[in-house]
Tab-separated table of C-alpha atoms in Angstrom:
chain	number	residue	atom	x	y	z
O	258	UNK	CA	23.479	7.461	-4.832
O	259	UNK	CA	25.429	8.113	-1.621
O	260	UNK	CA	24.285	7.102	1.862
O	261	UNK	CA	23.371	10.704	2.717
O	262	UNK	CA	21.428	11.108	-0.524
O	263	UNK	CA	19.504	7.910	0.219
O	264	UNK	CA	18.658	9.171	3.694
O	265	UNK	CA	17.452	12.477	2.272
O	266	UNK	CA	15.221	10.529	-0.127
O	267	UNK	CA	13.846	8.555	2.820
O	268	UNK	CA	13.037	11.798	4.611
O	269	UNK	CA	11.279	13.191	1.547
O	270	UNK	CA	9.150	10.056	1.367
O	271	UNK	CA	8.442	10.114	5.105
O	272	UNK	CA	7.476	13.798	5.099
O	273	UNK	CA	4.945	13.053	2.364
O	274	UNK	CA	3.400	10.617	4.876
O	275	UNK	CA	3.278	13.102	7.737
O	276	UNK	CA	6.754	12.121	8.922
O	277	UNK	CA	5.774	8.511	9.697
O	278	UNK	CA	7.350	5.489	8.021
O	279	UNK	CA	8.197	1.822	8.560
O	280	UNK	CA	11.472	-0.014	9.009
O	281	UNK	CA	10.749	-1.845	5.746
O	282	UNK	CA	10.569	1.511	3.980
O	283	UNK	CA	13.807	2.647	5.641
O	284	UNK	CA	15.535	-0.533	4.478
O	285	UNK	CA	14.856	0.468	0.877
O	286	UNK	CA	17.127	3.454	1.528
O	287	UNK	CA	19.900	1.428	3.155
O	288	UNK	CA	18.973	1.795	6.858
O	289	UNK	CA	18.620	-1.477	8.783
O	290	UNK	CA	17.305	-2.141	12.298
O	291	UNK	CA	20.671	-1.279	13.863
O	292	UNK	CA	20.731	2.026	11.990
O	293	UNK	CA	17.165	2.717	13.084
O	294	UNK	CA	18.050	2.066	16.738
O	295	UNK	CA	20.988	4.469	16.466
O	296	UNK	CA	18.749	7.215	15.070
O	297	UNK	CA	16.238	6.678	17.866
O	298	UNK	CA	18.995	6.921	20.518
O	299	UNK	CA	20.296	10.150	19.013
O	300	UNK	CA	16.814	11.658	18.920
O	301	UNK	CA	16.564	11.914	15.143
O	302	UNK	CA	13.712	9.386	14.995
O	303	UNK	CA	10.918	8.490	17.404
O	304	UNK	CA	9.723	4.896	17.692
O	305	UNK	CA	5.916	4.820	17.604
O	306	UNK	CA	5.463	1.048	17.562
O	307	UNK	CA	7.358	-2.026	16.509
O	308	UNK	CA	8.773	-1.277	13.066
O	309	UNK	CA	7.081	2.149	12.846
O	310	UNK	CA	8.965	5.433	13.273
O	311	UNK	CA	8.472	9.164	13.045
O	312	UNK	CA	10.975	11.835	12.093
O	313	UNK	CA	11.469	13.926	15.242
O	314	UNK	CA	11.848	17.122	13.224
O	315	UNK	CA	8.732	16.583	11.105
O	316	UNK	CA	5.859	19.030	11.652
O	317	UNK	CA	2.992	17.476	13.575
O	318	UNK	CA	0.281	16.215	11.237
O	319	UNK	CA	-3.400	15.812	12.048
O	320	UNK	CA	-3.292	12.594	10.017
O	321	UNK	CA	-0.395	11.022	11.941
O	322	UNK	CA	-2.616	8.450	13.675
O	323	UNK	CA	-4.172	7.474	10.357
O	324	UNK	CA	-0.781	6.992	8.706
O	325	UNK	CA	0.555	5.020	11.679
O	326	UNK	CA	-2.420	2.658	11.640
O	327	UNK	CA	-2.297	2.267	7.857
O	328	UNK	CA	1.415	1.422	7.968
O	329	UNK	CA	0.816	-1.083	10.787
O	330	UNK	CA	-1.733	-2.895	8.634
O	331	UNK	CA	-0.126	-2.465	5.232
O	332	UNK	CA	2.444	-5.241	5.594
O	333	UNK	CA	-0.352	-7.680	4.746
O	334	UNK	CA	-1.037	-8.279	1.083
O	335	UNK	CA	-4.094	-6.577	-0.314
O	336	UNK	CA	-5.649	-3.154	0.019
O	337	UNK	CA	-6.175	-1.591	3.431
O	338	UNK	CA	-8.415	1.472	3.753
O	339	UNK	CA	-10.194	3.479	6.415
O	340	UNK	CA	-13.889	2.841	6.052
O	341	UNK	CA	-17.357	2.976	7.622
O	342	UNK	CA	-17.718	5.747	10.250
O	343	UNK	CA	-14.090	6.865	9.855
O	344	UNK	CA	-14.536	7.248	6.111
O	345	UNK	CA	-17.734	9.232	6.680
O	346	UNK	CA	-15.744	11.652	8.837
O	347	UNK	CA	-12.872	11.871	6.339
O	348	UNK	CA	-15.313	12.675	3.529
O	349	UNK	CA	-17.206	15.151	5.715
O	350	UNK	CA	-20.444	13.178	5.512
O	351	UNK	CA	-23.012	13.056	8.361
O	352	UNK	CA	-22.557	14.510	11.837
O	353	UNK	CA	-20.898	11.442	13.333
O	354	UNK	CA	-17.688	11.819	15.335
O	355	UNK	CA	-16.359	8.267	15.691
O	356	UNK	CA	-14.352	7.468	18.818
O	357	UNK	CA	-12.594	4.541	17.132
O	358	UNK	CA	-10.858	4.039	13.805
O	359	UNK	CA	-12.650	1.771	11.338
O	360	UNK	CA	-10.319	-0.006	8.934
O	361	UNK	CA	-11.162	-2.482	6.176
O	362	UNK	CA	-8.516	-5.166	5.720
O	363	UNK	CA	-8.277	-8.261	3.477
O	364	UNK	CA	-10.272	-11.307	4.571
O	365	UNK	CA	-7.148	-13.225	5.556
O	366	UNK	CA	-5.772	-10.452	7.779
O	367	UNK	CA	-4.757	-12.056	11.086
O	368	UNK	CA	-3.290	-9.268	13.224
O	369	UNK	CA	-5.144	-8.282	16.371
O	370	UNK	CA	-6.508	-4.718	16.290
O	371	UNK	CA	-4.611	-1.996	18.165
O	372	UNK	CA	-5.017	1.698	18.975
O	373	UNK	CA	-8.819	1.699	19.191
O	374	UNK	CA	-9.061	0.165	15.715
O	375	UNK	CA	-12.138	-1.757	14.560
O	376	UNK	CA	-11.327	-4.160	11.735
O	377	UNK	CA	-13.720	-4.985	8.888
O	378	UNK	CA	-12.732	-7.789	6.552
O	379	UNK	CA	-13.381	-7.373	2.839
O	380	UNK	CA	-11.210	-7.761	-0.249
O	381	UNK	CA	-11.369	-4.236	-1.607
O	382	UNK	CA	-10.899	-3.442	-5.278
O	383	UNK	CA	-8.713	-0.442	-6.185
O	384	UNK	CA	-11.847	1.321	-7.452
O	385	UNK	CA	-13.299	1.091	-3.913
O	386	UNK	CA	-10.580	3.314	-2.448
O	387	UNK	CA	-8.989	6.726	-2.755
O	388	UNK	CA	-5.340	7.408	-1.973
O	389	UNK	CA	-4.358	10.109	0.475
O	390	UNK	CA	-0.858	10.955	1.741
O	391	UNK	CA	0.160	7.862	3.724
O	392	UNK	CA	-3.153	5.993	3.718
O	393	UNK	CA	-6.247	5.019	1.776
O	394	UNK	CA	-9.925	5.666	2.450
O	395	UNK	CA	-12.955	4.002	0.889
O	396	UNK	CA	-14.719	6.057	-1.771
O	397	UNK	CA	-17.923	7.888	-0.831
O	398	UNK	CA	-19.934	5.250	-2.715
O	399	UNK	CA	-18.245	2.295	-0.990
O	400	UNK	CA	-18.568	4.114	2.339
O	401	UNK	CA	-22.312	4.622	1.981
O	402	UNK	CA	-22.797	0.983	1.028
O	403	UNK	CA	-20.762	-0.136	4.035
O	404	UNK	CA	-22.561	2.017	6.590
O	405	UNK	CA	-25.929	1.001	5.190
O	406	UNK	CA	-25.073	-2.541	6.264
O	407	UNK	CA	-24.340	-1.683	9.897
O	408	UNK	CA	-26.755	-0.847	12.691
O	409	UNK	CA	-24.079	1.285	14.397
O	410	UNK	CA	-24.924	4.180	12.095
O	411	UNK	CA	-28.407	5.525	12.919
O	412	UNK	CA	-30.726	5.837	9.974
O	413	UNK	CA	-30.961	9.610	10.262
O	414	UNK	CA	-27.170	9.848	9.941
O	415	UNK	CA	-27.201	7.547	6.913
O	416	UNK	CA	-29.871	9.758	5.348
O	417	UNK	CA	-27.813	12.861	6.057
O	418	UNK	CA	-24.689	11.241	4.576
O	419	UNK	CA	-26.591	10.231	1.431
O	420	UNK	CA	-28.076	13.726	1.050
O	421	UNK	CA	-24.705	15.411	1.464
O	422	UNK	CA	-22.944	13.007	-0.921
O	423	UNK	CA	-25.589	13.534	-3.604
O	424	UNK	CA	-25.789	17.298	-3.162
O	425	UNK	CA	-21.998	17.675	-3.290
O	426	UNK	CA	-21.679	15.423	-6.339
O	427	UNK	CA	-19.571	12.825	-4.516
O	428	UNK	CA	-21.880	10.070	-5.758
O	429	UNK	CA	-24.757	9.912	-8.216
O	430	UNK	CA	-28.192	8.504	-7.560
O	431	UNK	CA	-27.742	6.266	-10.590
O	432	UNK	CA	-24.604	4.644	-9.142
O	433	UNK	CA	-26.204	4.199	-5.743
O	434	UNK	CA	-29.254	2.545	-7.272
O	435	UNK	CA	-27.043	0.305	-9.423
O	436	UNK	CA	-25.253	-0.939	-6.297
O	437	UNK	CA	-28.446	-1.818	-4.387
O	438	UNK	CA	-28.759	-5.445	-5.602
O	439	UNK	CA	-25.438	-6.320	-3.972
O	440	UNK	CA	-26.645	-5.322	-0.501
O	441	UNK	CA	-28.552	-7.224	2.148
O	442	UNK	CA	-32.316	-6.749	2.227
O	443	UNK	CA	-32.046	-4.540	5.317
O	444	UNK	CA	-29.274	-2.339	3.910
O	445	UNK	CA	-31.076	-1.998	0.595
O	446	UNK	CA	-34.218	-0.816	2.398
O	447	UNK	CA	-32.208	1.716	4.440
O	448	UNK	CA	-30.632	3.207	1.334
O	449	UNK	CA	-33.889	3.278	-0.594
O	450	UNK	CA	-35.519	5.236	2.220
O	451	UNK	CA	-32.571	7.659	2.171
O	452	UNK	CA	-32.911	8.117	-1.598
O	453	UNK	CA	-36.650	8.711	-1.311
O	454	UNK	CA	-36.117	11.267	1.454
O	455	UNK	CA	-33.608	13.081	-0.753
O	456	UNK	CA	-36.114	13.189	-3.587
O	457	UNK	CA	-38.619	14.751	-1.184
O	458	UNK	CA	-36.054	17.136	0.298
O	459	UNK	CA	-36.780	15.701	3.746
O	460	UNK	CA	-33.283	16.216	5.178
O	461	UNK	CA	-31.236	19.374	4.973
O	462	UNK	CA	-27.660	18.814	3.754
């Protein structure tokens, strides 16, 4: 494969991620740091952060911030996924509009958070996440379990999220109930109240 063909392949990969990519990814296509600097000087690439670039000609993507943050964190081994309130928003659950990005990273992750990012440390299993172009998000089930554990999400919003997830078939009551023993006493009680309210039709989805 020629140099130009490799660069075209890089662009195809980057465009699938909203035009954002890392230097490590560029190196796989034969472009080193010097080549990256040249492309930034000529206006072909934009440097978003250390080791993270964007194709200048790529259409603007509403997920660009998500991809940039995911790429920043993905150099660490283990799964990284948007979670908690951010995952609720990505799944269209509840009425919450988070003003910060919530990201679950492996327990050993040592980087300091950037870009209004709140880090949560957990070793996620592949089954806990869903892949989207350029990033991962926790599944609706994992998301509900996570937000049940935090006091940042008001109970009425947790109830609404549970109702919407059940009504839309994103999770089943059976799976939610099966996951209850793994939660803290407080989180288990919050979810049980949400399930009971759904059975009574107490919250409109």
